[in-house]
Short mmCIF file of C-alpha atoms in Angstrom, two decimals:
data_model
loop_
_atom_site.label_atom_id
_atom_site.label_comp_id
_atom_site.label_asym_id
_atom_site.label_seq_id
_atom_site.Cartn_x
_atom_site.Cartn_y
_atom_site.Cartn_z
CA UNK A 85 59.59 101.18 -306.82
CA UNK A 86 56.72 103.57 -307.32
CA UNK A 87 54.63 104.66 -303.81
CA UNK A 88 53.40 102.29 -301.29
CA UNK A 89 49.87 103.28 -299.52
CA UNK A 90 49.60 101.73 -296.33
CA UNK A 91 46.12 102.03 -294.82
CA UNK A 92 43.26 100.03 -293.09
CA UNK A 93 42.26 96.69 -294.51
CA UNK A 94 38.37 95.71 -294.24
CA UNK A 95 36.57 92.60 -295.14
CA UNK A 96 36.36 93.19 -299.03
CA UNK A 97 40.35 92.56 -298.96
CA UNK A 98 39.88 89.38 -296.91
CA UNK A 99 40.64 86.76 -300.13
CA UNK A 100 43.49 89.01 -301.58
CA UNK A 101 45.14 89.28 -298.19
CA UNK A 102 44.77 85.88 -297.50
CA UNK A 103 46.29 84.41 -301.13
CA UNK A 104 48.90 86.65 -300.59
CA UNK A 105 49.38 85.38 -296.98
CA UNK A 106 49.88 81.85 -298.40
CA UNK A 107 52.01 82.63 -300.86
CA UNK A 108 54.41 84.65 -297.97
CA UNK A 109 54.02 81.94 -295.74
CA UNK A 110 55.47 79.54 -298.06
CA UNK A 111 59.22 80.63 -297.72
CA UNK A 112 58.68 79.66 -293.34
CA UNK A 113 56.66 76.16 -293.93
CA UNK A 114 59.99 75.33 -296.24
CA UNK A 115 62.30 76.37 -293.26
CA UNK A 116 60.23 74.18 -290.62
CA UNK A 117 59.66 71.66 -293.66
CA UNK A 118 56.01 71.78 -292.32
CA UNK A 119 53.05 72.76 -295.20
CA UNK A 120 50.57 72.58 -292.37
CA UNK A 121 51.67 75.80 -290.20
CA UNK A 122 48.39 77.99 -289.45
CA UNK A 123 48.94 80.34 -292.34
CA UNK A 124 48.86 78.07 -294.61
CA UNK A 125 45.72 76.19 -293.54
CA UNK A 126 43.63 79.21 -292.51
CA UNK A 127 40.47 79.86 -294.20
CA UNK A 128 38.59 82.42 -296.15
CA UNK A 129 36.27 82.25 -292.90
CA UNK A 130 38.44 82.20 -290.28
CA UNK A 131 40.28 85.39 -292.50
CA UNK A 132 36.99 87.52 -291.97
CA UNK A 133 37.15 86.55 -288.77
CA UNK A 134 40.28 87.55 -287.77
CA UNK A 135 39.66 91.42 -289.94
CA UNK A 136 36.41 92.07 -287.43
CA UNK A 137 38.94 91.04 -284.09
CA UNK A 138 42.05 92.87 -285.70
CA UNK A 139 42.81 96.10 -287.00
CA UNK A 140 44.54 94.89 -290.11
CA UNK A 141 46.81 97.18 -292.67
CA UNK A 142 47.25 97.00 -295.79
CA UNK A 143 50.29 98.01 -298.08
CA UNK A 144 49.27 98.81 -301.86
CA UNK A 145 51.39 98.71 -305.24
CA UNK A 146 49.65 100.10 -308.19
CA UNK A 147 46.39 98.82 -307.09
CA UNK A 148 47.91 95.15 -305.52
CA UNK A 149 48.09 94.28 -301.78
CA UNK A 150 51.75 93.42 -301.67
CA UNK A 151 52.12 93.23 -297.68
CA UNK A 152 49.74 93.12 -294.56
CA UNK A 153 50.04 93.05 -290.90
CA UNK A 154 47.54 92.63 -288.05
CA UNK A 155 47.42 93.97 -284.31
CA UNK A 156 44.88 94.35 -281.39
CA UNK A 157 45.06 96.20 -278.02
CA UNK A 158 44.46 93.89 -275.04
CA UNK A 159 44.97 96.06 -272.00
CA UNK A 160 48.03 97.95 -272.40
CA UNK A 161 49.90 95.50 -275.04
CA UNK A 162 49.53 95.49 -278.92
CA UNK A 163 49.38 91.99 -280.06
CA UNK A 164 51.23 91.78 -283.55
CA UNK A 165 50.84 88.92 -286.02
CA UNK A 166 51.09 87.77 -289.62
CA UNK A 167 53.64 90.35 -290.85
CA UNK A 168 53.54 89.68 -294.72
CA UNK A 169 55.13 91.12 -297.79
CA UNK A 170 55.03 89.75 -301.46
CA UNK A 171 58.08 87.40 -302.30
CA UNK A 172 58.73 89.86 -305.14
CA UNK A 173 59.00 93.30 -303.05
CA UNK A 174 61.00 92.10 -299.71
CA UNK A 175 63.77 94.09 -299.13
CA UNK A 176 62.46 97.07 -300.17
CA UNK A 177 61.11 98.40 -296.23
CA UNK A 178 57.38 97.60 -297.16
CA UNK A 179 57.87 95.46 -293.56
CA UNK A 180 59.13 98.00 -291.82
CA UNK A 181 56.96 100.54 -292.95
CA UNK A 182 53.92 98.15 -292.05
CA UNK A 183 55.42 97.33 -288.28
CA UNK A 184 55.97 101.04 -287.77
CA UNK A 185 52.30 102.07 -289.19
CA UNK A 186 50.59 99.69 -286.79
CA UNK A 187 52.26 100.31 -284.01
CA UNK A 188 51.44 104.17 -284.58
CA UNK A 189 47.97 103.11 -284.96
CA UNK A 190 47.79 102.04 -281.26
CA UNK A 191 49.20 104.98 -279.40
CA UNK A 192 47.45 103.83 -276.17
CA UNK A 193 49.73 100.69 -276.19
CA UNK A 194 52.45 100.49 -273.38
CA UNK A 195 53.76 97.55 -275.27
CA UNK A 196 54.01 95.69 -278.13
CA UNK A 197 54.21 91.94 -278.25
CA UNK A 198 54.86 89.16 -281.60
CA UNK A 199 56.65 85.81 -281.79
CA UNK A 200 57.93 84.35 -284.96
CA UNK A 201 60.18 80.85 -285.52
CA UNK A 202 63.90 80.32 -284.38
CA UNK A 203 64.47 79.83 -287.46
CA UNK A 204 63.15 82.65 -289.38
CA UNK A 205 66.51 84.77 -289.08
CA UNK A 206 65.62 87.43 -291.94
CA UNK A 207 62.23 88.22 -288.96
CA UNK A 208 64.02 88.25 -286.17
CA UNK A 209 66.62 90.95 -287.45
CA UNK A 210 63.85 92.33 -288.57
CA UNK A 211 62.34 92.66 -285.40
CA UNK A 212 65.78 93.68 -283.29
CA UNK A 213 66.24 96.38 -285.60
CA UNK A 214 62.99 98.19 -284.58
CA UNK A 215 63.77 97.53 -281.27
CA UNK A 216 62.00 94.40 -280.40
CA UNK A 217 64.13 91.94 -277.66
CA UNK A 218 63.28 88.26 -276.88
CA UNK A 219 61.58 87.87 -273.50
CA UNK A 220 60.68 83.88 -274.30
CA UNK A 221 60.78 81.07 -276.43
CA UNK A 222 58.27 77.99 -276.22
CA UNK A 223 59.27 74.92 -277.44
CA UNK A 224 56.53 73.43 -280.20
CA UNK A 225 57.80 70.59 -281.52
CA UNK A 226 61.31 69.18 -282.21
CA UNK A 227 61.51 70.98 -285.30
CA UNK A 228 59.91 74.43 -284.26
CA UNK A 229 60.65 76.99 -281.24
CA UNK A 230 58.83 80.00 -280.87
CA UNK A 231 60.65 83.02 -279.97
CA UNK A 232 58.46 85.66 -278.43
CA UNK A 233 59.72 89.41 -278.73
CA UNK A 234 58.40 92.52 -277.03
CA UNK A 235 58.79 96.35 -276.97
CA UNK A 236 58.34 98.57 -274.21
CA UNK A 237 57.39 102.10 -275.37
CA UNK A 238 58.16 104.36 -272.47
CA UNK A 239 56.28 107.75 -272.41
CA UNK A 240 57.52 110.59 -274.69
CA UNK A 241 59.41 108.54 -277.40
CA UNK A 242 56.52 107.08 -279.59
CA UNK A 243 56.91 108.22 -283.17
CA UNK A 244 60.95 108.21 -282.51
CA UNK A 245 61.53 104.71 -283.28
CA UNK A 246 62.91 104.11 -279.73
CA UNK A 247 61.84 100.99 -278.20
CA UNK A 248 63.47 100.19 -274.32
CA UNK A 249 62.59 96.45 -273.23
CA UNK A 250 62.91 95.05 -269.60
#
């Protein structure tokens, strides 16, 4: 695979992001056998919404948004969410190279915070592998759990890949 550019997303990639979102999110709803998780349903509105709350990224592929992830500082933690990459180019570190861009975009962050299903086993190695630890899981439903996962950057080691949670 030819270069990835991975740089700020803005309003103009709101539908793009947001069909390719959907399409991502397709592969979880089937796990959960739910087609109503919020992915799926959110809309083109609530999309521009989210870009002027969230610093969003962007991964590009000859001219094609083939991943996205979202994050915004609330006091000294980095809220992650909606970590996406195109069916067609997971497994290839686009996901990793997203999770380590925007956590690099928010140096002032002590820690970083996302939750994804128990279930989704391919995120939550994912996760553990850039140093990300389960601190709690809420129970949703009887067919969905949500496991929360932080990481505690401790002064000196940002940009090293080191993550140390409590």
């Amino acid at each position: 695979m030819s270069r990835v550019n991975i740089e700020p997303a803005d309003v103009r990639d709101a539908r793009e992001i947001l069909d390719l979102q959907k399409l991502a999110y397709r592969s979880e709803a089937a796990i959960y056998d739910d087609c109503t998780i919020p992915p799926l349903m959110q809309t083109h509105e609530e999309m521009e919404a989210d870009l002027d709350e969230n610093l969003f990224l962007r991964a590009s592929h000859e001219g094609r948004i083939v991943g996205s992830v979202r994050g915004r500082l609330s006091r000294e933690t980095c809220f992650i969410g909606r970590l996406i990459v195109h069916p067609a180019h997971q497994g290839k570190g686009i996901g990793t190279s997203l999770m380590n861009e925007i956590e690099k975009r928010f140096p002032e962050a002590e820690r970083f915070e996302l939750f994804t299903g128990h279930r989704s086993e391919g995120n939550l190695r994912l996760y553990a592998r850039l140093g990300y630890r389960v601190f709690k899981r809420e129970k949703i439903s009887e067919a969905l759990e949500l496991v929360y996962l932080e990481k505690i950057m401790l002064p000196g080691i940002r940009g090293q890949g080191s993550g140390i949670s409590s």
